[in-house]
PDB file of C-alpha atoms in Angstrom:
ATOM      1  CA  UNK A   1     -36.682  11.211  21.980  1.00  0.00           C
ATOM      2  CA  UNK A   2     -34.473   8.088  22.145  1.00  0.00           C
ATOM      3  CA  UNK A   3     -33.197   7.358  25.761  1.00  0.00           C
ATOM      4  CA  UNK A   4     -29.362   7.851  26.149  1.00  0.00           C
ATOM      5  CA  UNK A   5     -29.001   4.197  27.017  1.00  0.00           C
ATOM      6  CA  UNK A   6     -30.605   3.027  23.760  1.00  0.00           C
ATOM      7  CA  UNK A   7     -28.603   5.554  21.792  1.00  0.00           C
ATOM      8  CA  UNK A   8     -25.325   4.346  23.329  1.00  0.00           C
ATOM      9  CA  UNK A   9     -26.335   0.618  22.692  1.00  0.00           C
ATOM     10  CA  UNK A  10     -27.139   1.372  19.058  1.00  0.00           C
ATOM     11  CA  UNK A  11     -23.832   3.254  18.602  1.00  0.00           C
ATOM     12  CA  UNK A  12     -21.911   0.317  20.201  1.00  0.00           C
ATOM     13  CA  UNK A  13     -23.582  -2.183  17.929  1.00  0.00           C
ATOM     14  CA  UNK A  14     -22.817  -0.122  14.880  1.00  0.00           C
ATOM     15  CA  UNK A  15     -19.138   0.042  15.823  1.00  0.00           C
ATOM     16  CA  UNK A  16     -18.990  -3.815  16.236  1.00  0.00           C
ATOM     17  CA  UNK A  17     -20.762  -4.432  12.869  1.00  0.00           C
ATOM     18  CA  UNK A  18     -18.665  -6.109  10.079  1.00  0.00           C
ATOM     19  CA  UNK A  19     -16.775  -3.653   8.016  1.00  0.00           C
ATOM     20  CA  UNK A  20     -16.815  -1.063  10.896  1.00  0.00           C
ATOM     21  CA  UNK A  21     -14.607  -2.617  13.436  1.00  0.00           C
ATOM     22  CA  UNK A  22     -12.137  -0.494  15.184  1.00  0.00           C
ATOM     23  CA  UNK A  23      -9.309  -2.845  14.136  1.00  0.00           C
ATOM     24  CA  UNK A  24     -10.380  -2.823  10.500  1.00  0.00           C
ATOM     25  CA  UNK A  25      -7.489  -1.938   8.116  1.00  0.00           C
ATOM     26  CA  UNK A  26      -8.406  -0.156   4.897  1.00  0.00           C
ATOM     27  CA  UNK A  27      -5.828   0.019   2.248  1.00  0.00           C
ATOM     28  CA  UNK A  28      -7.674   2.836   0.422  1.00  0.00           C
ATOM     29  CA  UNK A  29      -5.954   6.179   0.736  1.00  0.00           C
ATOM     30  CA  UNK A  30      -2.500   7.740   0.853  1.00  0.00           C
ATOM     31  CA  UNK A  31       0.582   6.216   2.449  1.00  0.00           C
ATOM     32  CA  UNK A  32       4.193   7.183   2.936  1.00  0.00           C
ATOM     33  CA  UNK A  33       6.937   4.718   3.460  1.00  0.00           C
ATOM     34  CA  UNK A  34      10.064   4.930   5.664  1.00  0.00           C
ATOM     35  CA  UNK A  35      12.158   6.161   2.753  1.00  0.00           C
ATOM     36  CA  UNK A  36       9.707   8.986   1.816  1.00  0.00           C
ATOM     37  CA  UNK A  37       8.046   7.321  -1.196  1.00  0.00           C
ATOM     38  CA  UNK A  38       4.281   8.142  -1.589  1.00  0.00           C
ATOM     39  CA  UNK A  39       1.566   5.643  -2.607  1.00  0.00           C
ATOM     40  CA  UNK A  40      -2.151   6.262  -3.229  1.00  0.00           C
ATOM     41  CA  UNK A  41      -4.514   3.381  -3.400  1.00  0.00           C
ATOM     42  CA  UNK A  42      -7.915   3.968  -4.832  1.00  0.00           C
ATOM     43  CA  UNK A  43     -11.071   2.127  -3.739  1.00  0.00           C
ATOM     44  CA  UNK A  44     -10.744  -1.650  -3.185  1.00  0.00           C
ATOM     45  CA  UNK A  45     -13.567  -3.525  -4.921  1.00  0.00           C
ATOM     46  CA  UNK A  46     -15.611  -6.550  -3.556  1.00  0.00           C
ATOM     47  CA  UNK A  47     -13.145  -8.926  -4.976  1.00  0.00           C
ATOM     48  CA  UNK A  48     -10.257  -7.189  -3.279  1.00  0.00           C
ATOM     49  CA  UNK A  49      -8.866  -5.645  -6.417  1.00  0.00           C
ATOM     50  CA  UNK A  50      -7.376  -2.186  -6.367  1.00  0.00           C
ATOM     51  CA  UNK A  51      -5.234   0.363  -8.386  1.00  0.00           C
ATOM     52  CA  UNK A  52      -3.424   3.409  -7.638  1.00  0.00           C
ATOM     53  CA  UNK A  53      -0.161   5.323  -8.041  1.00  0.00           C
ATOM     54  CA  UNK A  54       3.408   5.016  -6.515  1.00  0.00           C
ATOM     55  CA  UNK A  55       5.822   7.918  -6.451  1.00  0.00           C
ATOM     56  CA  UNK A  56       9.220   6.729  -5.437  1.00  0.00           C
ATOM     57  CA  UNK A  57      11.812   8.841  -3.587  1.00  0.00           C
ATOM     58  CA  UNK A  58      14.651   6.358  -3.957  1.00  0.00           C
ATOM     59  CA  UNK A  59      15.279   5.431  -7.634  1.00  0.00           C
ATOM     60  CA  UNK A  60      18.722   5.796  -9.441  1.00  0.00           C
ATOM     61  CA  UNK A  61      17.897   7.254 -12.745  1.00  0.00           C
ATOM     62  CA  UNK A  62      18.764  10.297 -14.888  1.00  0.00           C
ATOM     63  CA  UNK A  63      15.241  10.580 -16.038  1.00  0.00           C
ATOM     64  CA  UNK A  64      12.558  12.491 -14.178  1.00  0.00           C
ATOM     65  CA  UNK A  65      10.839  10.337 -11.512  1.00  0.00           C
ATOM     66  CA  UNK A  66       7.093  10.259 -12.050  1.00  0.00           C
ATOM     67  CA  UNK A  67       4.121   8.738 -10.224  1.00  0.00           C
ATOM     68  CA  UNK A  68       3.821   5.197 -11.612  1.00  0.00           C
ATOM     69  CA  UNK A  69       0.570   2.965 -11.974  1.00  0.00           C
ATOM     70  CA  UNK A  70       0.071   0.085  -9.507  1.00  0.00           C
ATOM     71  CA  UNK A  71      -2.442  -2.739  -9.479  1.00  0.00           C
ATOM     72  CA  UNK A  72      -3.091  -5.165  -6.726  1.00  0.00           C
ATOM     73  CA  UNK A  73      -5.299  -7.489  -4.745  1.00  0.00           C
ATOM     74  CA  UNK A  74      -6.073  -8.070  -1.081  1.00  0.00           C
ATOM     75  CA  UNK A  75      -7.912 -10.607   0.954  1.00  0.00           C
ATOM     76  CA  UNK A  76     -11.092  -9.096   2.475  1.00  0.00           C
ATOM     77  CA  UNK A  77     -10.179  -9.446   6.197  1.00  0.00           C
ATOM     78  CA  UNK A  78      -9.793  -7.276   9.115  1.00  0.00           C
ATOM     79  CA  UNK A  79      -5.986  -6.982   8.858  1.00  0.00           C
ATOM     80  CA  UNK A  80      -5.476  -8.149   5.238  1.00  0.00           C
ATOM     81  CA  UNK A  81      -2.666  -9.562   3.380  1.00  0.00           C
ATOM     82  CA  UNK A  82      -2.198  -8.048  -0.048  1.00  0.00           C
ATOM     83  CA  UNK A  83       0.122  -7.775  -3.095  1.00  0.00           C
ATOM     84  CA  UNK A  84       0.642  -5.246  -5.830  1.00  0.00           C
ATOM     85  CA  UNK A  85       2.871  -4.582  -8.896  1.00  0.00           C
ATOM     86  CA  UNK A  86       4.265  -1.102  -9.957  1.00  0.00           C
ATOM     87  CA  UNK A  87       5.063  -0.592 -13.546  1.00  0.00           C
ATOM     88  CA  UNK A  88       7.706   2.101 -13.267  1.00  0.00           C
ATOM     89  CA  UNK A  89       6.862   4.528 -16.198  1.00  0.00           C
ATOM     90  CA  UNK A  90      10.217   6.256 -16.333  1.00  0.00           C
ATOM     91  CA  UNK A  91      12.636   3.228 -16.395  1.00  0.00           C
ATOM     92  CA  UNK A  92      12.551  -0.326 -17.675  1.00  0.00           C
ATOM     93  CA  UNK A  93      11.884  -2.039 -14.312  1.00  0.00           C
ATOM     94  CA  UNK A  94       8.961  -3.467 -12.400  1.00  0.00           C
ATOM     95  CA  UNK A  95       8.478  -3.891  -8.641  1.00  0.00           C
ATOM     96  CA  UNK A  96       6.168  -6.342  -6.719  1.00  0.00           C
ATOM     97  CA  UNK A  97       5.150  -5.811  -3.158  1.00  0.00           C
ATOM     98  CA  UNK A  98       3.589  -8.261  -0.744  1.00  0.00           C
ATOM     99  CA  UNK A  99       2.515  -7.532   2.844  1.00  0.00           C
ATOM    100  CA  UNK A 100      -0.061  -7.123   5.485  1.00  0.00           C
ATOM    101  CA  UNK A 101      -1.956  -4.225   6.871  1.00  0.00           C
ATOM    102  CA  UNK A 102      -1.914  -4.019  10.756  1.00  0.00           C
ATOM    103  CA  UNK A 103      -3.893  -1.836  13.209  1.00  0.00           C
ATOM    104  CA  UNK A 104      -2.346  -1.167  16.524  1.00  0.00           C
ATOM    105  CA  UNK A 105      -4.253  -0.798  19.890  1.00  0.00           C
ATOM    106  CA  UNK A 106      -4.444   2.982  19.231  1.00  0.00           C
ATOM    107  CA  UNK A 107      -6.080   2.359  15.715  1.00  0.00           C
ATOM    108  CA  UNK A 108      -3.002   3.377  13.816  1.00  0.00           C
ATOM    109  CA  UNK A 109      -2.607   1.512  10.423  1.00  0.00           C
ATOM    110  CA  UNK A 110       0.738   0.167   9.241  1.00  0.00           C
ATOM    111  CA  UNK A 111       1.565  -1.685   5.932  1.00  0.00           C
ATOM    112  CA  UNK A 112       4.491  -3.915   6.380  1.00  0.00           C
ATOM    113  CA  UNK A 113       5.881  -5.075   3.033  1.00  0.00           C
ATOM    114  CA  UNK A 114       8.607  -6.975   1.171  1.00  0.00           C
ATOM    115  CA  UNK A 115       9.432  -6.044  -2.379  1.00  0.00           C
ATOM    116  CA  UNK A 116      11.308  -7.435  -5.416  1.00  0.00           C
ATOM    117  CA  UNK A 117      12.575  -4.816  -8.040  1.00  0.00           C
ATOM    118  CA  UNK A 118      13.421  -6.370 -11.465  1.00  0.00           C
ATOM    119  CA  UNK A 119      15.590  -4.044 -13.463  1.00  0.00           C
ATOM    120  CA  UNK A 120      16.182  -4.510 -17.222  1.00  0.00           C
ATOM    121  CA  UNK A 121      19.231  -6.603 -18.018  1.00  0.00           C
ATOM    122  CA  UNK A 122      20.624  -6.393 -21.686  1.00  0.00           C
ATOM    123  CA  UNK A 123      21.457 -10.113 -21.625  1.00  0.00           C
ATOM    124  CA  UNK A 124      20.837 -13.359 -19.605  1.00  0.00           C
ATOM    125  CA  UNK A 125      24.505 -13.166 -18.560  1.00  0.00           C
ATOM    126  CA  UNK A 126      23.740  -9.707 -16.937  1.00  0.00           C
ATOM    127  CA  UNK A 127      20.567 -10.974 -15.204  1.00  0.00           C
ATOM    128  CA  UNK A 128      22.518 -12.230 -12.287  1.00  0.00           C
ATOM    129  CA  UNK A 129      22.257  -8.799 -10.382  1.00  0.00           C
ATOM    130  CA  UNK A 130      18.995  -7.432 -11.904  1.00  0.00           C
ATOM    131  CA  UNK A 131      16.873  -8.222  -8.964  1.00  0.00           C
ATOM    132  CA  UNK A 132      16.883  -6.288  -5.735  1.00  0.00           C
ATOM    133  CA  UNK A 133      15.110  -7.306  -2.562  1.00  0.00           C
ATOM    134  CA  UNK A 134      13.867  -5.016   0.273  1.00  0.00           C
ATOM    135  CA  UNK A 135      11.360  -4.138   2.887  1.00  0.00           C
ATOM    136  CA  UNK A 136       9.153  -1.030   3.475  1.00  0.00           C
ATOM    137  CA  UNK A 137       6.915   0.132   6.284  1.00  0.00           C
ATOM    138  CA  UNK A 138       4.109   2.482   5.242  1.00  0.00           C
ATOM    139  CA  UNK A 139       1.952   4.741   7.381  1.00  0.00           C
ATOM    140  CA  UNK A 140      -1.085   6.597   6.457  1.00  0.00           C
ATOM    141  CA  UNK A 141      -0.417  10.087   5.090  1.00  0.00           C
ATOM    142  CA  UNK A 142      -2.498  12.729   6.782  1.00  0.00           C
ATOM    143  CA  UNK A 143      -5.051  14.174   4.432  1.00  0.00           C
ATOM    144  CA  UNK A 144      -4.372  17.674   3.363  1.00  0.00           C
ATOM    145  CA  UNK A 145      -7.251  20.139   4.013  1.00  0.00           C
ATOM    146  CA  UNK A 146      -7.783  22.586   1.117  1.00  0.00           C
TER     147      UNK A 146
END
């Protein structure tokens, strides 16, 4: 039987090990932004590359809004900066997001982002208003138990 002190020491060391820090921010998972859009990021590989889907709640279109693919990259750090591109599959526009993942003192993860949305313009003369800029704050969406 392992003495309680040794067990607590081992547990403490495990929590301080690289990759298991209490302030480690992990982009993998499901997120909701302040406007009700949902994003899911699949596993981040060793190079920081990831893919996922983005389902917007705020697009002006007459077409059905569908989840769209995203691809991105992050720095492999405790509270990483990252960027990703969304190729909207229901409209002729593309969005790019850049931001940072933060962990507060309670362990809550937040993604603070800025984005550019490039809408299709029929000509270079119409391009003057084709780019929209904004910010979003994402919080982790609770996992649904089935």
